[in-house]
Amino acid sequence: MHKELPPGYMDRIAYPVIPAFIVAGTKERVGGMLAAWWTQLSFNPFLMGVAVAPERYTYRLLIEAGKFSLNVVDFKYVDVMPYIGDVSERFLKNKISKAGFKVEWDEEFGIPYIGEARGYMLLKLIDRRKYGDHDLFVGEVLKAYADETFVDGRWDLSRYKPLMYMGRTKRPAKVKRIYVTFREAEIKEVEFAGGPLKKYSSMRYGVLNELRALLKKVGSLDNEVFRRGAIKILGKYGLDEEDLKYYIEELSRGL
Ligand SMILES: Cc1cc2nc3c(=O)[nH]c(=O)nc-3n(C[C@H](O)[C@H](O)[C@H](O)COP(=O)(O)O)c2cc1C
């Protein structure tokens, strides 16, 4: 049986999450914070979004600098996280250095990042939009770097113990942040749409590939020849005209 969560606990459904350690600023002043609310938004261009409240000093630095880094750190730094995620650079100057981290600069883009980070992305701020009590800052990823615990296209979790977050305890008792990691990772490689799913996966990519080939031949989504051809292709896959508008939207984004 499921139980309803009170409003103050609804975010917990999404946890544990590896918080991003945002770093932004100028040579004169660099700041940063932890952000549990971050996500990839697009592959092409490669966009990341992060929700930041106006009160954060990092909010100001993000706007002033127009660029930033998103870092991930190992669980071994858990005890200094209050410097990054509980107190503000506005009041504790150089809190990142005071926490014991080294701020490094990417010379190519002039963006600060954390020397001890397991990995980091360098981003250019391209958009900011208000959502409720936070703003969604959208950054285009310029480059990403990882340390020696990233091997053959993925993290070696026997050496990298990600710092993850599970939420905080509530007042009136002393507030505690709950951080978590794991001693041993259970890893399983699952075949992409294997077994009985193969045929559905081929349908999915089949229809897209046929539509793309048609588009290449016809040259534009916005003409009757494409429309008629596309409806014929969709028909072969048991799809109807209603689906076409979504495929047109999908194809238009690749142009
Ligand atoms: C694990 C963790 C996750 C957090 N996630 C967010 C977040 O997604 N957005 C946000 O605005 N604040 C978030 N915070 C709060 C800020 O990190 C915190 O207010 C920080 O002290 C701001 O520092 P600044 O004023 O120097 O920018 C989080 C804090 C912690 C500890």
PDB file of C-alpha atoms and ligand atoms in Angstrom:
ATOM      1  CA  MET A   1       0.000   0.000   0.000  1.00  0.00           C
ATOM      2  CA  HIS A   2       1.200   3.494  -0.809  1.00  0.00           C
ATOM      3  CA  LYS A   3       0.933   6.275   1.764  1.00  0.00           C
ATOM      4  CA  GLU A   4       0.384   9.912   0.896  1.00  0.00           C
ATOM      5  CA  LEU A   5       3.381  12.134   1.617  1.00  0.00           C
ATOM      6  CA  PRO A   6       2.839  15.534   3.259  1.00  0.00           C
ATOM      7  CA  PRO A   7       3.724  18.512   0.966  1.00  0.00           C
ATOM      8  CA  GLY A   8       7.091  19.086   2.660  1.00  0.00           C
ATOM      9  CA  TYR A   9       8.190  15.583   1.737  1.00  0.00           C
ATOM     10  CA  MET A  10       7.039  15.324  -1.885  1.00  0.00           C
ATOM     11  CA  ASP A  11      10.503  16.117  -3.264  1.00  0.00           C
ATOM     12  CA  ARG A  12      11.838  13.003  -1.508  1.00  0.00           C
ATOM     13  CA  ILE A  13      10.340  10.820  -4.218  1.00  0.00           C
ATOM     14  CA  ALA A  14      13.154  12.001  -6.513  1.00  0.00           C
ATOM     15  CA  TYR A  15      15.950  11.284  -4.008  1.00  0.00           C
ATOM     16  CA  PRO A  16      18.692  10.148  -3.621  1.00  0.00           C
ATOM     17  CA  VAL A  17      20.243  12.543  -6.108  1.00  0.00           C
ATOM     18  CA  ILE A  18      23.841  13.533  -6.817  1.00  0.00           C
ATOM     19  CA  PRO A  19      23.763  17.305  -6.227  1.00  0.00           C
ATOM     20  CA  ALA A  20      25.596  19.579  -8.642  1.00  0.00           C
ATOM     21  CA  PHE A  21      28.273  21.748  -7.091  1.00  0.00           C
ATOM     22  CA  ILE A  22      27.728  24.951  -9.090  1.00  0.00           C
ATOM     23  CA  VAL A  23      30.721  27.274  -9.355  1.00  0.00           C
ATOM     24  CA  ALA A  24      30.578  30.746 -10.912  1.00  0.00           C
ATOM     25  CA  GLY A  25      32.252  34.106 -10.627  1.00  0.00           C
ATOM     26  CA  THR A  26      35.066  36.366 -11.640  1.00  0.00           C
ATOM     27  CA  LYS A  27      38.778  36.336 -10.718  1.00  0.00           C
ATOM     28  CA  GLU A  28      37.860  38.766  -7.908  1.00  0.00           C
ATOM     29  CA  ARG A  29      35.111  36.645  -6.402  1.00  0.00           C
ATOM     30  CA  VAL A  30      34.123  33.058  -6.944  1.00  0.00           C
ATOM     31  CA  GLY A  31      31.199  31.372  -5.237  1.00  0.00           C
ATOM     32  CA  GLY A  32      29.108  28.297  -5.501  1.00  0.00           C
ATOM     33  CA  MET A  33      26.467  26.096  -4.004  1.00  0.00           C
ATOM     34  CA  LEU A  34      24.949  22.649  -4.073  1.00  0.00           C
ATOM     35  CA  ALA A  35      21.900  22.107  -6.256  1.00  0.00           C
ATOM     36  CA  ALA A  36      19.892  18.916  -6.077  1.00  0.00           C
ATOM     37  CA  TRP A  37      17.512  20.228  -8.730  1.00  0.00           C
ATOM     38  CA  TRP A  38      19.445  19.841 -11.953  1.00  0.00           C
ATOM     39  CA  THR A  39      18.906  17.942 -15.144  1.00  0.00           C
ATOM     40  CA  GLN A  40      19.928  17.441 -18.746  1.00  0.00           C
ATOM     41  CA  LEU A  41      17.399  19.153 -21.038  1.00  0.00           C
ATOM     42  CA  SER A  42      18.624  18.446 -24.556  1.00  0.00           C
ATOM     43  CA  PHE A  43      21.225  16.405 -26.459  1.00  0.00           C
ATOM     44  CA  ASN A  44      21.637  18.752 -29.394  1.00  0.00           C
ATOM     45  CA  PRO A  45      22.502  21.365 -28.383  1.00  0.00           C
ATOM     46  CA  PHE A  46      23.669  19.804 -25.125  1.00  0.00           C
ATOM     47  CA  LEU A  47      21.708  21.773 -22.496  1.00  0.00           C
ATOM     48  CA  MET A  48      21.553  21.484 -18.723  1.00  0.00           C
ATOM     49  CA  GLY A  49      19.051  23.151 -16.406  1.00  0.00           C
ATOM     50  CA  VAL A  50      19.485  24.012 -12.739  1.00  0.00           C
ATOM     51  CA  ALA A  51      16.975  25.593 -10.361  1.00  0.00           C
ATOM     52  CA  VAL A  52      18.412  28.366  -8.180  1.00  0.00           C
ATOM     53  CA  ALA A  53      16.587  30.667  -5.735  1.00  0.00           C
ATOM     54  CA  PRO A  54      17.183  34.455  -6.014  1.00  0.00           C
ATOM     55  CA  GLU A  55      18.487  34.589  -2.435  1.00  0.00           C
ATOM     56  CA  ARG A  56      21.553  32.497  -3.302  1.00  0.00           C
ATOM     57  CA  TYR A  57      24.694  34.531  -3.863  1.00  0.00           C
ATOM     58  CA  THR A  58      25.391  32.068  -6.676  1.00  0.00           C
ATOM     59  CA  TYR A  59      22.225  33.382  -8.409  1.00  0.00           C
ATOM     60  CA  ARG A  60      23.878  36.786  -8.680  1.00  0.00           C
ATOM     61  CA  LEU A  61      27.209  35.317  -9.792  1.00  0.00           C
ATOM     62  CA  LEU A  62      25.528  33.224 -12.485  1.00  0.00           C
ATOM     63  CA  ILE A  63      23.892  36.319 -13.966  1.00  0.00           C
ATOM     64  CA  GLU A  64      26.992  38.498 -13.659  1.00  0.00           C
ATOM     65  CA  ALA A  65      29.405  35.946 -15.100  1.00  0.00           C
ATOM     66  CA  GLY A  66      27.066  34.459 -17.732  1.00  0.00           C
ATOM     67  CA  LYS A  67      28.963  31.173 -17.470  1.00  0.00           C
ATOM     68  CA  PHE A  68      29.529  28.515 -14.835  1.00  0.00           C
ATOM     69  CA  SER A  69      30.609  24.974 -14.074  1.00  0.00           C
ATOM     70  CA  LEU A  70      28.657  22.015 -12.710  1.00  0.00           C
ATOM     71  CA  ASN A  71      30.895  19.784 -10.626  1.00  0.00           C
ATOM     72  CA  VAL A  72      30.388  16.430  -8.905  1.00  0.00           C
ATOM     73  CA  VAL A  73      32.445  15.442  -5.883  1.00  0.00           C
ATOM     74  CA  ASP A  74      33.210  12.273  -3.981  1.00  0.00           C
ATOM     75  CA  PHE A  75      31.490  11.323  -0.737  1.00  0.00           C
ATOM     76  CA  LYS A  76      34.812  11.793   1.073  1.00  0.00           C
ATOM     77  CA  TYR A  77      34.042  15.531   1.124  1.00  0.00           C
ATOM     78  CA  VAL A  78      30.730  15.061   2.953  1.00  0.00           C
ATOM     79  CA  ASP A  79      31.860  16.818   6.146  1.00  0.00           C
ATOM     80  CA  VAL A  80      32.611  20.130   4.414  1.00  0.00           C
ATOM     81  CA  MET A  81      29.339  20.210   2.470  1.00  0.00           C
ATOM     82  CA  PRO A  82      27.758  22.673   4.969  1.00  0.00           C
ATOM     83  CA  TYR A  83      30.166  25.336   3.589  1.00  0.00           C
ATOM     84  CA  ILE A  84      28.783  24.805   0.109  1.00  0.00           C
ATOM     85  CA  GLY A  85      25.143  23.981   0.730  1.00  0.00           C
ATOM     86  CA  ASP A  86      24.200  25.629   4.048  1.00  0.00           C
ATOM     87  CA  VAL A  87      25.951  29.004   4.284  1.00  0.00           C
ATOM     88  CA  SER A  88      26.197  31.820   1.773  1.00  0.00           C
ATOM     89  CA  GLU A  89      29.181  33.336   0.024  1.00  0.00           C
ATOM     90  CA  ARG A  90      27.409  36.654   0.665  1.00  0.00           C
ATOM     91  CA  PHE A  91      28.346  36.338   4.351  1.00  0.00           C
ATOM     92  CA  LEU A  92      31.268  33.884   4.358  1.00  0.00           C
ATOM     93  CA  LYS A  93      33.703  35.185   1.780  1.00  0.00           C
ATOM     94  CA  ASN A  94      35.698  32.577  -0.171  1.00  0.00           C
ATOM     95  CA  LYS A  95      33.698  29.777   1.410  1.00  0.00           C
ATOM     96  CA  ILE A  96      34.843  27.302  -1.266  1.00  0.00           C
ATOM     97  CA  SER A  97      38.521  27.766  -0.337  1.00  0.00           C
ATOM     98  CA  LYS A  98      37.606  27.782   3.351  1.00  0.00           C
ATOM     99  CA  ALA A  99      35.974  24.385   2.816  1.00  0.00           C
ATOM    100  CA  GLY A 100      39.378  23.178   1.594  1.00  0.00           C
ATOM    101  CA  PHE A 101      38.637  23.040  -2.140  1.00  0.00           C
ATOM    102  CA  LYS A 102      40.931  24.493  -4.769  1.00  0.00           C
ATOM    103  CA  VAL A 103      39.232  26.749  -7.299  1.00  0.00           C
ATOM    104  CA  GLU A 104      40.853  26.190 -10.704  1.00  0.00           C
ATOM    105  CA  TRP A 105      40.243  28.171 -13.894  1.00  0.00           C
ATOM    106  CA  ASP A 106      39.586  26.765 -17.307  1.00  0.00           C
ATOM    107  CA  GLU A 107      41.740  29.061 -19.422  1.00  0.00           C
ATOM    108  CA  GLU A 108      39.921  28.363 -22.686  1.00  0.00           C
ATOM    109  CA  PHE A 109      36.554  29.645 -21.481  1.00  0.00           C
ATOM    110  CA  GLY A 110      37.489  31.558 -18.312  1.00  0.00           C
ATOM    111  CA  ILE A 111      35.244  29.444 -16.094  1.00  0.00           C
ATOM    112  CA  PRO A 112      36.097  28.432 -12.503  1.00  0.00           C
ATOM    113  CA  TYR A 113      35.719  24.808 -11.380  1.00  0.00           C
ATOM    114  CA  ILE A 114      36.654  22.611  -8.423  1.00  0.00           C
ATOM    115  CA  GLY A 115      40.122  21.034  -8.633  1.00  0.00           C
ATOM    116  CA  GLU A 116      39.022  18.087  -6.481  1.00  0.00           C
ATOM    117  CA  ALA A 117      35.876  17.396  -8.542  1.00  0.00           C
ATOM    118  CA  ARG A 118      35.516  13.895  -9.992  1.00  0.00           C
ATOM    119  CA  GLY A 119      34.101  15.585 -13.051  1.00  0.00           C
ATOM    120  CA  TYR A 120      32.751  18.894 -14.257  1.00  0.00           C
ATOM    121  CA  MET A 121      30.941  20.525 -17.143  1.00  0.00           C
ATOM    122  CA  LEU A 122      31.708  24.017 -18.416  1.00  0.00           C
ATOM    123  CA  LEU A 123      28.627  25.951 -19.475  1.00  0.00           C
ATOM    124  CA  LYS A 124      27.532  29.159 -21.100  1.00  0.00           C
ATOM    125  CA  LEU A 125      24.326  30.608 -19.639  1.00  0.00           C
ATOM    126  CA  ILE A 126      21.776  30.859 -22.445  1.00  0.00           C
ATOM    127  CA  ASP A 127      18.452  31.336 -20.676  1.00  0.00           C
ATOM    128  CA  ARG A 128      16.824  31.966 -17.312  1.00  0.00           C
ATOM    129  CA  ARG A 129      13.185  31.596 -16.518  1.00  0.00           C
ATOM    130  CA  LYS A 130      11.156  31.943 -13.336  1.00  0.00           C
ATOM    131  CA  TYR A 131       9.367  28.853 -12.072  1.00  0.00           C
ATOM    132  CA  GLY A 132       7.640  29.445  -8.733  1.00  0.00           C
ATOM    133  CA  ASP A 133      10.176  30.382  -6.075  1.00  0.00           C
ATOM    134  CA  HIS A 134      13.233  29.347  -8.158  1.00  0.00           C
ATOM    135  CA  ASP A 135      14.633  30.289 -11.566  1.00  0.00           C
ATOM    136  CA  LEU A 136      15.633  27.654 -14.075  1.00  0.00           C
ATOM    137  CA  PHE A 137      19.080  28.583 -15.366  1.00  0.00           C
ATOM    138  CA  VAL A 138      19.781  26.904 -18.680  1.00  0.00           C
ATOM    139  CA  GLY A 139      23.359  26.402 -19.776  1.00  0.00           C
ATOM    140  CA  GLU A 140      24.855  25.070 -22.970  1.00  0.00           C
ATOM    141  CA  VAL A 141      27.633  22.598 -22.214  1.00  0.00           C
ATOM    142  CA  LEU A 142      30.876  23.696 -23.866  1.00  0.00           C
ATOM    143  CA  LYS A 143      33.110  20.889 -22.613  1.00  0.00           C
ATOM    144  CA  ALA A 144      33.169  18.259 -19.862  1.00  0.00           C
ATOM    145  CA  TYR A 145      36.088  16.716 -17.986  1.00  0.00           C
ATOM    146  CA  ALA A 146      36.439  13.731 -15.644  1.00  0.00           C
ATOM    147  CA  ASP A 147      39.265  12.388 -13.494  1.00  0.00           C
ATOM    148  CA  GLU A 148      40.948   8.975 -13.612  1.00  0.00           C
ATOM    149  CA  THR A 149      37.914   7.218 -12.102  1.00  0.00           C
ATOM    150  CA  PHE A 150      36.114   7.654 -15.443  1.00  0.00           C
ATOM    151  CA  VAL A 151      37.117   4.714 -17.632  1.00  0.00           C
ATOM    152  CA  ASP A 152      35.789   3.430 -20.983  1.00  0.00           C
ATOM    153  CA  GLY A 153      32.921   5.879 -21.115  1.00  0.00           C
ATOM    154  CA  ARG A 154      31.678   5.488 -17.568  1.00  0.00           C
ATOM    155  CA  TRP A 155      32.448   5.971 -13.916  1.00  0.00           C
ATOM    156  CA  ASP A 156      34.397   3.270 -12.115  1.00  0.00           C
ATOM    157  CA  LEU A 157      32.166   3.080  -9.050  1.00  0.00           C
ATOM    158  CA  SER A 158      34.664   0.942  -7.151  1.00  0.00           C
ATOM    159  CA  ARG A 159      36.769   4.106  -6.905  1.00  0.00           C
ATOM    160  CA  TYR A 160      34.248   6.945  -7.251  1.00  0.00           C
ATOM    161  CA  LYS A 161      31.731   7.042  -4.408  1.00  0.00           C
ATOM    162  CA  PRO A 162      29.246   9.718  -5.508  1.00  0.00           C
ATOM    163  CA  LEU A 163      28.048  12.149  -2.871  1.00  0.00           C
ATOM    164  CA  MET A 164      24.266  11.816  -2.895  1.00  0.00           C
ATOM    165  CA  TYR A 165      21.538  13.668  -1.034  1.00  0.00           C
ATOM    166  CA  MET A 166      18.351  12.376   0.584  1.00  0.00           C
ATOM    167  CA  GLY A 167      16.747  15.538   2.020  1.00  0.00           C
ATOM    168  CA  ARG A 168      16.859  17.172   5.450  1.00  0.00           C
ATOM    169  CA  THR A 169      15.256  16.552   8.783  1.00  0.00           C
ATOM    170  CA  LYS A 170      12.666  19.089   9.940  1.00  0.00           C
ATOM    171  CA  ARG A 171      12.553  21.555  12.808  1.00  0.00           C
ATOM    172  CA  PRO A 172      12.070  21.927  15.802  1.00  0.00           C
ATOM    173  CA  ALA A 173      14.812  19.310  16.312  1.00  0.00           C
ATOM    174  CA  LYS A 174      18.314  20.234  15.110  1.00  0.00           C
ATOM    175  CA  VAL A 175      18.236  20.189  11.276  1.00  0.00           C
ATOM    176  CA  LYS A 176      20.381  17.501   9.685  1.00  0.00           C
ATOM    177  CA  ARG A 177      21.139  17.032   5.993  1.00  0.00           C
ATOM    178  CA  ILE A 178      21.089  13.379   4.987  1.00  0.00           C
ATOM    179  CA  TYR A 179      23.901  12.418   2.610  1.00  0.00           C
ATOM    180  CA  VAL A 180      24.400   8.935   1.260  1.00  0.00           C
ATOM    181  CA  THR A 181      26.723   6.808  -0.865  1.00  0.00           C
ATOM    182  CA  PHE A 182      27.206   3.078  -1.364  1.00  0.00           C
ATOM    183  CA  ARG A 183      30.055   0.723  -0.481  1.00  0.00           C
ATOM    184  CA  GLU A 184      29.511  -1.595  -3.410  1.00  0.00           C
ATOM    185  CA  ALA A 185      27.662  -0.799  -6.617  1.00  0.00           C
ATOM    186  CA  GLU A 186      25.466  -3.451  -8.169  1.00  0.00           C
ATOM    187  CA  ILE A 187      25.900  -3.172 -11.917  1.00  0.00           C
ATOM    188  CA  LYS A 188      23.946  -5.030 -14.566  1.00  0.00           C
ATOM    189  CA  GLU A 189      24.158  -4.513 -18.311  1.00  0.00           C
ATOM    190  CA  VAL A 190      20.716  -4.962 -19.861  1.00  0.00           C
ATOM    191  CA  GLU A 191      20.402  -5.436 -23.618  1.00  0.00           C
ATOM    192  CA  PHE A 192      18.773  -2.489 -25.370  1.00  0.00           C
ATOM    193  CA  ALA A 193      15.194  -3.568 -26.200  1.00  0.00           C
ATOM    194  CA  GLY A 194      16.267  -7.185 -26.361  1.00  0.00           C
ATOM    195  CA  GLY A 195      14.251 -10.404 -26.793  1.00  0.00           C
ATOM    196  CA  PRO A 196      10.550  -9.917 -27.552  1.00  0.00           C
ATOM    197  CA  LEU A 197      10.988  -6.118 -27.572  1.00  0.00           C
ATOM    198  CA  LYS A 198      13.313  -6.131 -30.577  1.00  0.00           C
ATOM    199  CA  LYS A 199      10.509  -5.890 -33.122  1.00  0.00           C
ATOM    200  CA  TYR A 200       8.937  -2.885 -31.383  1.00  0.00           C
ATOM    201  CA  SER A 201      12.272  -1.157 -31.229  1.00  0.00           C
ATOM    202  CA  SER A 202      12.792  -1.796 -34.980  1.00  0.00           C
ATOM    203  CA  MET A 203       9.358  -0.297 -35.671  1.00  0.00           C
ATOM    204  CA  ARG A 204      10.270   2.773 -33.705  1.00  0.00           C
ATOM    205  CA  TYR A 205      13.540   3.403 -35.527  1.00  0.00           C
ATOM    206  CA  GLY A 206      12.164   2.084 -38.831  1.00  0.00           C
ATOM    207  CA  VAL A 207       9.481   4.723 -39.049  1.00  0.00           C
ATOM    208  CA  LEU A 208      11.903   7.483 -38.090  1.00  0.00           C
ATOM    209  CA  ASN A 209      14.518   6.358 -40.599  1.00  0.00           C
ATOM    210  CA  GLU A 210      11.967   6.109 -43.396  1.00  0.00           C
ATOM    211  CA  LEU A 211      10.601   9.559 -42.600  1.00  0.00           C
ATOM    212  CA  ARG A 212      14.113  10.997 -42.492  1.00  0.00           C
ATOM    213  CA  ALA A 213      14.941   9.429 -45.854  1.00  0.00           C
ATOM    214  CA  LEU A 214      11.732  10.857 -47.319  1.00  0.00           C
ATOM    215  CA  LEU A 215      12.543  14.280 -45.912  1.00  0.00           C
ATOM    216  CA  LYS A 216      15.995  14.145 -47.455  1.00  0.00           C
ATOM    217  CA  LYS A 217      14.474  13.285 -50.831  1.00  0.00           C
ATOM    218  CA  VAL A 218      11.707  15.858 -50.694  1.00  0.00           C
ATOM    219  CA  GLY A 219      13.803  18.572 -49.035  1.00  0.00           C
ATOM    220  CA  SER A 220      11.145  20.079 -46.767  1.00  0.00           C
ATOM    221  CA  LEU A 221       8.610  19.018 -44.142  1.00  0.00           C
ATOM    222  CA  ASP A 222       6.303  21.719 -45.285  1.00  0.00           C
ATOM    223  CA  ASN A 223       4.925  20.356 -48.525  1.00  0.00           C
ATOM    224  CA  GLU A 224       2.216  18.067 -49.801  1.00  0.00           C
ATOM    225  CA  VAL A 225       4.614  15.481 -51.289  1.00  0.00           C
ATOM    226  CA  PHE A 226       6.196  14.939 -47.871  1.00  0.00           C
ATOM    227  CA  ARG A 227       2.791  14.757 -46.226  1.00  0.00           C
ATOM    228  CA  ARG A 228       1.390  12.161 -48.592  1.00  0.00           C
ATOM    229  CA  GLY A 229       4.561  10.037 -48.448  1.00  0.00           C
ATOM    230  CA  ALA A 230       4.704  10.296 -44.665  1.00  0.00           C
ATOM    231  CA  ILE A 231       1.092   9.184 -44.240  1.00  0.00           C
ATOM    232  CA  LYS A 232       1.848   6.139 -46.397  1.00  0.00           C
ATOM    233  CA  ILE A 233       4.897   5.287 -44.231  1.00  0.00           C
ATOM    234  CA  LEU A 234       2.927   5.741 -41.013  1.00  0.00           C
ATOM    235  CA  GLY A 235       0.166   3.538 -42.397  1.00  0.00           C
ATOM    236  CA  LYS A 236       2.636   0.666 -42.840  1.00  0.00           C
ATOM    237  CA  TYR A 237       3.391   0.883 -39.122  1.00  0.00           C
ATOM    238  CA  GLY A 238      -0.265   1.068 -38.082  1.00  0.00           C
ATOM    239  CA  LEU A 239      -0.049   4.779 -37.249  1.00  0.00           C
ATOM    240  CA  ASP A 240      -2.426   7.506 -38.339  1.00  0.00           C
ATOM    241  CA  GLU A 241      -2.417  11.164 -39.401  1.00  0.00           C
ATOM    242  CA  GLU A 242      -2.635  12.310 -35.806  1.00  0.00           C
ATOM    243  CA  ASP A 243       0.828  10.813 -35.175  1.00  0.00           C
ATOM    244  CA  LEU A 244       2.226  12.728 -38.128  1.00  0.00           C
ATOM    245  CA  LYS A 245       2.176  16.074 -36.360  1.00  0.00           C
ATOM    246  CA  TYR A 246       4.412  14.715 -33.592  1.00  0.00           C
ATOM    247  CA  TYR A 247       6.835  13.200 -36.078  1.00  0.00           C
ATOM    248  CA  ILE A 248       6.945  16.513 -37.964  1.00  0.00           C
ATOM    249  CA  GLU A 249       7.794  18.226 -34.697  1.00  0.00           C
ATOM    250  CA  GLU A 250      10.516  15.637 -33.986  1.00  0.00           C
ATOM    251  CA  LEU A 251      12.040  15.922 -37.470  1.00  0.00           C
ATOM    252  CA  SER A 252      11.919  19.724 -37.409  1.00  0.00           C
ATOM    253  CA  ARG A 253      14.168  19.738 -34.340  1.00  0.00           C
ATOM    254  CA  GLY A 254      16.861  17.828 -36.146  1.00  0.00           C
ATOM    255  CA  LEU A 255      17.017  20.424 -38.926  1.00  0.00           C
TER     256      LEU A 255
HETATM  257  C1  LIG B   1      22.197  18.909  -0.981  1.00  0.00           C
HETATM  258  C2  LIG B   1      21.693  20.294  -1.220  1.00  0.00           C
HETATM  259  C3  LIG B   1      20.936  20.572  -2.339  1.00  0.00           C
HETATM  260  C4  LIG B   1      20.476  21.858  -2.607  1.00  0.00           C
HETATM  261  N1  LIG B   1      19.776  22.109  -3.750  1.00  0.00           N
HETATM  262  C5  LIG B   1      19.441  23.389  -4.073  1.00  0.00           C
HETATM  263  C6  LIG B   1      18.841  23.700  -5.324  1.00  0.00           C
HETATM  264  O1  LIG B   1      18.622  22.817  -6.171  1.00  0.00           O
HETATM  265  N2  LIG B   1      18.513  24.995  -5.588  1.00  0.00           N
HETATM  266  C7  LIG B   1      18.753  26.020  -4.691  1.00  0.00           C
HETATM  267  O2  LIG B   1      18.462  27.187  -4.981  1.00  0.00           O
HETATM  268  N3  LIG B   1      19.348  25.743  -3.482  1.00  0.00           N
HETATM  269  C8  LIG B   1      19.714  24.477  -3.186  1.00  0.00           C
HETATM  270  N4  LIG B   1      20.373  24.214  -1.997  1.00  0.00           N
HETATM  271  C9  LIG B   1      20.679  25.324  -1.092  1.00  0.00           C
HETATM  272  C10 LIG B   1      21.953  26.109  -1.460  1.00  0.00           C
HETATM  273  O3  LIG B   1      23.024  25.223  -1.816  1.00  0.00           O
HETATM  274  C11 LIG B   1      22.368  26.943  -0.258  1.00  0.00           C
HETATM  275  O4  LIG B   1      21.359  27.885   0.019  1.00  0.00           O
HETATM  276  C12 LIG B   1      23.718  27.627  -0.389  1.00  0.00           C
HETATM  277  O5  LIG B   1      24.168  27.970   0.890  1.00  0.00           O
HETATM  278  C13 LIG B   1      23.691  28.863  -1.269  1.00  0.00           C
HETATM  279  O6  LIG B   1      24.960  29.447  -1.233  1.00  0.00           O
HETATM  280  P1  LIG B   1      25.259  30.888  -1.843  1.00  0.00           P
HETATM  281  O7  LIG B   1      24.361  31.895  -1.179  1.00  0.00           O
HETATM  282  O8  LIG B   1      26.705  31.130  -1.559  1.00  0.00           O
HETATM  283  O9  LIG B   1      24.963  30.799  -3.326  1.00  0.00           O
HETATM  284  C14 LIG B   1      20.788  22.912  -1.702  1.00  0.00           C
HETATM  285  C15 LIG B   1      21.519  22.627  -0.538  1.00  0.00           C
HETATM  286  C16 LIG B   1      21.972  21.341  -0.299  1.00  0.00           C
HETATM  287  C17 LIG B   1      22.790  21.061   0.925  1.00  0.00           C
END
